[in-house]
GROMACS .gro file of C-alpha atoms in nm:
model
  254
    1UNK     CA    1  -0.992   3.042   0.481
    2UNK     CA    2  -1.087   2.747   0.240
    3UNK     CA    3  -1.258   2.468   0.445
    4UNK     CA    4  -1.044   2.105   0.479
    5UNK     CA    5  -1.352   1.986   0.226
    6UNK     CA    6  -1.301   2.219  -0.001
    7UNK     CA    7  -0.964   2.136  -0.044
    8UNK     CA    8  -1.044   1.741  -0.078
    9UNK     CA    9  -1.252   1.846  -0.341
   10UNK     CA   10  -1.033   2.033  -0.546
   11UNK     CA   11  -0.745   1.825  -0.526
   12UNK     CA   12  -0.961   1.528  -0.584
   13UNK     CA   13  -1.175   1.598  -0.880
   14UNK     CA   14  -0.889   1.687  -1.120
   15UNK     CA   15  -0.934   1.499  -1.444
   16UNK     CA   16  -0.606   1.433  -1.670
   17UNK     CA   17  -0.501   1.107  -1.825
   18UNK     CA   18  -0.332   0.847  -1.726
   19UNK     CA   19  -0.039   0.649  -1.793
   20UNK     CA   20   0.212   0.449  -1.681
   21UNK     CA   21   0.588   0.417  -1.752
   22UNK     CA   22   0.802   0.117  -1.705
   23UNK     CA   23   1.115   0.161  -1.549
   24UNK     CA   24   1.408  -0.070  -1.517
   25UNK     CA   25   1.637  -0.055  -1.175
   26UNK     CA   26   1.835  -0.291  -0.996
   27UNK     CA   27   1.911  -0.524  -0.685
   28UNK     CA   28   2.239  -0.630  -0.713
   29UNK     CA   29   2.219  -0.861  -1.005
   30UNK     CA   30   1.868  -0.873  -0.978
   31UNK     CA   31   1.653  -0.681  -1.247
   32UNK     CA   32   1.358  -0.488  -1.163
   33UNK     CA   33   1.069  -0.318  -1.363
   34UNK     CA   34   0.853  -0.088  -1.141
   35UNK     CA   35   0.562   0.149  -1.339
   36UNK     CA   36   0.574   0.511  -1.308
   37UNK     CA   37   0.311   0.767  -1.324
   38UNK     CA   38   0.369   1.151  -1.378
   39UNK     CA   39   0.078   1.341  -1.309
   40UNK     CA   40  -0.014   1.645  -1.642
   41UNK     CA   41  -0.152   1.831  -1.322
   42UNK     CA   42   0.027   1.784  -1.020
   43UNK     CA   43  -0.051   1.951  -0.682
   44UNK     CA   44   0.095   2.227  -0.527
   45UNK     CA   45   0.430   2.044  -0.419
   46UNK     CA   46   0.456   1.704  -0.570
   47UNK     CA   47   0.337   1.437  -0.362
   48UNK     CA   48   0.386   1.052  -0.440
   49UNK     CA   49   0.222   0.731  -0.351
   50UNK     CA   50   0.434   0.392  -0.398
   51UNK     CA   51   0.195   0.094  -0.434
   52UNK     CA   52   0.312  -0.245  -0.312
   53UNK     CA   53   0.136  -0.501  -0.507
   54UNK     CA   54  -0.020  -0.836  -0.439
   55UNK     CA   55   0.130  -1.197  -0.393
   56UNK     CA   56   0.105  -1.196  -0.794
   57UNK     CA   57   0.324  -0.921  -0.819
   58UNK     CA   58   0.315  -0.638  -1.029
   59UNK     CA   59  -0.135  -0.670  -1.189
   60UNK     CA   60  -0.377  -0.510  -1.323
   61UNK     CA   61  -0.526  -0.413  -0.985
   62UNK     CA   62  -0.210  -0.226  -0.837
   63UNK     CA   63  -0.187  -0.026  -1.205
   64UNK     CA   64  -0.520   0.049  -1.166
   65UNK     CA   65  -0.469   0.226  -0.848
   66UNK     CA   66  -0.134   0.396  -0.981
   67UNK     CA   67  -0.310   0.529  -1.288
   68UNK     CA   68  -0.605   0.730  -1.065
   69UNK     CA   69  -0.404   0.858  -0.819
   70UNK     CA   70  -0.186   0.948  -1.087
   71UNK     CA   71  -0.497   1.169  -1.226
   72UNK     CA   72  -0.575   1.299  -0.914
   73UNK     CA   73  -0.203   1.468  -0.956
   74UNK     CA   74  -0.007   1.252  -0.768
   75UNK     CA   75   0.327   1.065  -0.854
   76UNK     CA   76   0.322   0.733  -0.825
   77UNK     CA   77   0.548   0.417  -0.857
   78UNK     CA   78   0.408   0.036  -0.875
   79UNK     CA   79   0.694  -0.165  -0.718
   80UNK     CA   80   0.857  -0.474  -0.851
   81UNK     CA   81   0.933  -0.702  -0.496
   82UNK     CA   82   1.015  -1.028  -0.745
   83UNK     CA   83   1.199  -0.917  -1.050
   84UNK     CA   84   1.135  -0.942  -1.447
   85UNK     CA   85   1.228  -1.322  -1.436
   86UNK     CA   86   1.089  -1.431  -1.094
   87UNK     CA   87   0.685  -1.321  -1.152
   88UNK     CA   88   0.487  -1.615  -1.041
   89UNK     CA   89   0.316  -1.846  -1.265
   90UNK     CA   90   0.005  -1.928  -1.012
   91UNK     CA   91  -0.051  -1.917  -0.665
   92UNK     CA   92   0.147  -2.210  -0.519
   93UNK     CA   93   0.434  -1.989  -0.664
   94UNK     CA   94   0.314  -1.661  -0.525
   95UNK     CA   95   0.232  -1.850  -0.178
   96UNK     CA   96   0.606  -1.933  -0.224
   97UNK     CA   97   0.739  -1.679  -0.313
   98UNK     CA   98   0.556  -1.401  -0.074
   99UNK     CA   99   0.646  -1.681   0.211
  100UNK     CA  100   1.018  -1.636   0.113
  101UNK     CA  101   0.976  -1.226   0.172
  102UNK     CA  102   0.778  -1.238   0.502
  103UNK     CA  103   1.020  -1.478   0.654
  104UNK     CA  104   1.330  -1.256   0.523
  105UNK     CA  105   1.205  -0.928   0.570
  106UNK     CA  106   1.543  -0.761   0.544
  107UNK     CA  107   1.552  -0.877   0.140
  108UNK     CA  108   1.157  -0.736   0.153
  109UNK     CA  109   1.222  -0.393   0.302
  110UNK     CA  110   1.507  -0.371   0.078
  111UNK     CA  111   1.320  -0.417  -0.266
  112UNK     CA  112   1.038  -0.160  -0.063
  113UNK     CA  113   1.341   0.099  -0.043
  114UNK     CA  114   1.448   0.084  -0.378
  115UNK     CA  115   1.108   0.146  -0.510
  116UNK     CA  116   1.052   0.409  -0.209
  117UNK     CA  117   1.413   0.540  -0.429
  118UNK     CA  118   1.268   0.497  -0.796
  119UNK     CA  119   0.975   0.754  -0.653
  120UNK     CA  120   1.220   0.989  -0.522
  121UNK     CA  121   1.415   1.018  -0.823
  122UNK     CA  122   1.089   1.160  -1.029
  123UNK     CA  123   1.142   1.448  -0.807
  124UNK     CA  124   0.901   1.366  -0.473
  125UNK     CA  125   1.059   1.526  -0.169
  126UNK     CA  126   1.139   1.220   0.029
  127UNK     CA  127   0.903   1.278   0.289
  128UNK     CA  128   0.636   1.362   0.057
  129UNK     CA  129   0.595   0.997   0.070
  130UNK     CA  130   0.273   0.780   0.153
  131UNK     CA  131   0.290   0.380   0.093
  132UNK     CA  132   0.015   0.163   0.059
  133UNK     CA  133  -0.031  -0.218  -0.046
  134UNK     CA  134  -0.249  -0.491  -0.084
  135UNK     CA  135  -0.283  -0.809   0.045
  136UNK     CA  136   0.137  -0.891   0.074
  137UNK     CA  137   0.161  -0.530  -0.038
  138UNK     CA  138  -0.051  -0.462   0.267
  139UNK     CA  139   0.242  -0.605   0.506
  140UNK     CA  140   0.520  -0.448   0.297
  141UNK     CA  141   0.328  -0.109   0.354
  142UNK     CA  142   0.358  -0.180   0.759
  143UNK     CA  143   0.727  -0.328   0.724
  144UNK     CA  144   0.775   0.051   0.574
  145UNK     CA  145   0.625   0.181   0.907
  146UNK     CA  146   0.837  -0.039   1.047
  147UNK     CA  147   1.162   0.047   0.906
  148UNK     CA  148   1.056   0.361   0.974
  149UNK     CA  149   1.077   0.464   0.573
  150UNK     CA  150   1.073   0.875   0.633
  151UNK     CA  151   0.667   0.856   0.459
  152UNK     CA  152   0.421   1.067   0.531
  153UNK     CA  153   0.216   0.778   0.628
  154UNK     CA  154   0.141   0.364   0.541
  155UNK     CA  155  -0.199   0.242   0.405
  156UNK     CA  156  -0.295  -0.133   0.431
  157UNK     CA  157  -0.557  -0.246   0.195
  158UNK     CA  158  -0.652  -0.620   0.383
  159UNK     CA  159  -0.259  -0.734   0.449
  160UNK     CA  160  -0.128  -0.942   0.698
  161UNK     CA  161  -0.048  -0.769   1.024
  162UNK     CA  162   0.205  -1.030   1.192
  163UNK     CA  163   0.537  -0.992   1.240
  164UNK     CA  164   0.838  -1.268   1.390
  165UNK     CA  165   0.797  -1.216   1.769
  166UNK     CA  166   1.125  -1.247   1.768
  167UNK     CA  167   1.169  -0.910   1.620
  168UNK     CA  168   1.303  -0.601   1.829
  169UNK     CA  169   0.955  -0.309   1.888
  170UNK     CA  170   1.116   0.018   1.756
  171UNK     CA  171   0.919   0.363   1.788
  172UNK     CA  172   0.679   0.407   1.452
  173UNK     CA  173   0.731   0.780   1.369
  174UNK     CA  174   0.471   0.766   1.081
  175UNK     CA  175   0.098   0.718   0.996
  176UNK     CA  176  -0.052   0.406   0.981
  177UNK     CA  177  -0.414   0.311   0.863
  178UNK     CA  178  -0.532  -0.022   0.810
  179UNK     CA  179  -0.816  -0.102   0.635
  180UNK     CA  180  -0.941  -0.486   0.726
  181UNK     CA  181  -1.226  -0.716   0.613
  182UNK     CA  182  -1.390  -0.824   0.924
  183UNK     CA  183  -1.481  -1.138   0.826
  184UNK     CA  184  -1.115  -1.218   0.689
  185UNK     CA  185  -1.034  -1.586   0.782
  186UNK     CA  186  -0.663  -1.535   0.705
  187UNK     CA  187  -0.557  -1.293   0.958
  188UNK     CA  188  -0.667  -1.457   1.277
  189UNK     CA  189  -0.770  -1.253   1.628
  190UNK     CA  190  -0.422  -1.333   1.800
  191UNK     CA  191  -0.278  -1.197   1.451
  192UNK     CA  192  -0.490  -0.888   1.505
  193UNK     CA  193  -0.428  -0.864   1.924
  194UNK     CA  194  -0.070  -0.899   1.838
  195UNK     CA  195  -0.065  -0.589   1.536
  196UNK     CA  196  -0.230  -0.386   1.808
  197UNK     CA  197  -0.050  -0.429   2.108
  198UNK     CA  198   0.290  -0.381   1.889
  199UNK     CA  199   0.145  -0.055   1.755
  200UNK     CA  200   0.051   0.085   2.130
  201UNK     CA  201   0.437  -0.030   2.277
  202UNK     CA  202   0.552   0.170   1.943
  203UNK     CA  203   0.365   0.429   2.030
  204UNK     CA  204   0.246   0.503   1.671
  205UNK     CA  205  -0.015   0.715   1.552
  206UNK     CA  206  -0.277   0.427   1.370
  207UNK     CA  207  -0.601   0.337   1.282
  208UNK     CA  208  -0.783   0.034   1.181
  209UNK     CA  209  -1.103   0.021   1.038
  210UNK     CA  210  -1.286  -0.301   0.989
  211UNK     CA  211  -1.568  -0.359   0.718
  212UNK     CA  212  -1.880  -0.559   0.696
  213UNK     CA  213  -1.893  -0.872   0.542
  214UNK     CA  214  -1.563  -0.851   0.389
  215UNK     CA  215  -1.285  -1.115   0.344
  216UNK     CA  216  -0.945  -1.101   0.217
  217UNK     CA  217  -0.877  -0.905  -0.104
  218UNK     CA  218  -1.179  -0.743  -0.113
  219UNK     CA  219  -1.053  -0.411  -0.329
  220UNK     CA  220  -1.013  -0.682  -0.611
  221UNK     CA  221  -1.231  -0.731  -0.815
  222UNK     CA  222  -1.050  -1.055  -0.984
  223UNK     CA  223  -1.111  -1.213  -0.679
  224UNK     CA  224  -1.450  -1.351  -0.746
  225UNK     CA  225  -1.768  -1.286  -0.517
  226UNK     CA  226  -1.778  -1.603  -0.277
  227UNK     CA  227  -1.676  -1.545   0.057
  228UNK     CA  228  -1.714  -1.853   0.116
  229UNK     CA  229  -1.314  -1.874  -0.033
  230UNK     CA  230  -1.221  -1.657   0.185
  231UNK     CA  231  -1.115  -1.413  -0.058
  232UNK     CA  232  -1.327  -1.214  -0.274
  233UNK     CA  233  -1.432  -0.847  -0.415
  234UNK     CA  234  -1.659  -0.634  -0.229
  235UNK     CA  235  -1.796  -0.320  -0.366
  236UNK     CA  236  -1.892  -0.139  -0.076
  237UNK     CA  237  -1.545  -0.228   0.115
  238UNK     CA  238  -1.348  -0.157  -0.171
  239UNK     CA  239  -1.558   0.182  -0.248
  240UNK     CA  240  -1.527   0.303   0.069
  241UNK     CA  241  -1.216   0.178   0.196
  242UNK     CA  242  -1.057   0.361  -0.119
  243UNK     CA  243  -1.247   0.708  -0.004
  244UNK     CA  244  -1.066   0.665   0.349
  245UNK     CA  245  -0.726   0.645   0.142
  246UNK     CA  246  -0.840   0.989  -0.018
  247UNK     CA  247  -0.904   1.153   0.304
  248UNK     CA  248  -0.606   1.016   0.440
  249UNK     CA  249  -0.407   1.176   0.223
  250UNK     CA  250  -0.576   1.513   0.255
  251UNK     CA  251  -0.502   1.428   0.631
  252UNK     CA  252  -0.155   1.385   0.583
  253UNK     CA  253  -0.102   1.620   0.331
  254UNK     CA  254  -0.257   1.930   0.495
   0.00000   0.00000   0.00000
C-alpha cells in the first residue's frame, strides 16, 4: 500500500498551468465577480478550495493562491464578499467595509455561501469542499465552520478569531486549522482565550499553530517587512504555514 507521503507527493508535484476565469453571479440586486480555476489535471475525484480574500477584496495575493492550487489539480473559486461596484478604494474603506460584514455576519455568511455555490456548480461534490481565507477571509473561513458549511474542513491564514458573545455555540462538525502570527498585535489573548474555549464547548476537531516572529498578514508579501506595523510578510511563516495547508488537505482528503 502507497505510504500517506507518497501520496502528498504525487498529488502535489503536478505541474499544469494556470488560469483564472471570471465569473459573474448575484445577491439579490447585488453583482458579484468571483475567479474560477479548472484544473488540466485534476485528482482522482474533483476536490475544490474557495479562497476568501482580504479586507481589499478580491488581490493579487488570493489569485495567487487560486492559481497554484489550481495546478496542483484542484478547483478553486476566489470569492467576491463586496461586489463589482463596492471594492474599496484604501483601507479606511476596507476597515469600513470588513467592519460592516463582521458586525452583520448573516449578510457575510451569505456572500460565503454563494461562492461556496459558484464552486459547486464547476462540478465539486459539495462536501468535497475545504475553505480558507486571509486576514477577513481568515474569519469568513471560521464563520463557514460556523455555519456549519458541509466542507471538508476551514483554513485560517492570520484572521480574526472573535465572534459577538452574544451569539448562540452550535456543534462545529468540520475541520478547523488556524494558522496565527504569534506576535500579532491585532488579535489580542482574550480574543484568542475566547476562539478556544468556543471551539472546546463546540466540540470541534481544530488546531492552531502559532509562528515565530510573525504579525498580521504575514502570507503577504505586499505587506511590507516592519513588524513594527503590525502587519507585514514573513517568509518562513508564510512558507511553512502554506505547507501545513498542503498536508491538511492530504489529511482531509485521504
Amino acid at each position: 500500500m502507497q505510504s500517506k507521503w507518497f501520496s502528498l507527493f504525487c498529488l502535489f508535484t503536478l505541474v499544469t498551468n494556470a488560469h483564472l476565469n471570471a465569473v459573474s453571479y448575484v445577491d439579490g440586486t447585488q453583482a458579484l465577480e468571483g475567479f474560477a480555476g479548472i484544473p488540466q489535471k485534476e485528482v482522482a475525484e474533483k476536490r475544490g478550495v474557495l479562497i476568501l480574500p482580504a479586507w481589499m477584496g478580491i488581490d493579487v495575493h488570493a489569485k495567487e493562491s487560486a492559481e497554484k492550487l489550481q495546478k496542483l489539480g484542484f478547483y478553486t473559486f476566489v470569492a467576491d464578499i463586496y461586489g463589482v461596484d463596492q471594492r474599496p478604494k484604501n483601507f479606511k474603506e476596507a476597515s469600513e467595509k470588513a467592519g460592516f460584514y463582521k458586525k452583520n455576519i448573516l449578510a457575510y455568511q451569505k456572500r460565503i455561501q454563494l461562492a461556496y455555490d459558484q464552486l459547486v456548480q464547476l462540478g465539486v461534490s459539495p462536501k468535497n469542499i475545504v475553505v480558507m481565507g486571509y486576514c477577513f477571509g481568515g474569519t469568513g473561513a471560521l464563520e463557514a465552520a460556523r455555519m456549519n458549511l458541509p466542507v471538508r474542513g476551514v483554513v485560517s491564514f492570520h484572521g480574526g478569531l472573535g465572534r459577538d458573545a452574544s451569539r448562540s455555540i452550535e456543534p462545529i462538525q468540520t475541520r478547523v486549522l488556524v494558522l496565527h502570527g504569534a506576535d500579532d498585535p491585532y488579535v489580542p489573548q482574550d480574543e484568542i482565550k475566547a476562539f478556544q474555549e468556543e471551539m472546546r464547548t463546540a466540540k470541534a476537531d481544530w488546531e492552531m499553530i502559532y509562528y515565530a516572529n510573525a504579525v498580521h498578514s504575514f502570507t503577504d508579501k505586499g505587506a511590507g517587512s516592519d513588524n513594527k506595523r503590525g502587519a507585514a510578510y514573513n517568509a518562513n511563516a508564510a512558507k511553512r504555514s502554506w505547507n501545513r495547508l498542503l498536508q491538511f488537505l492530504l489529511e482531509v482528503f485521504e
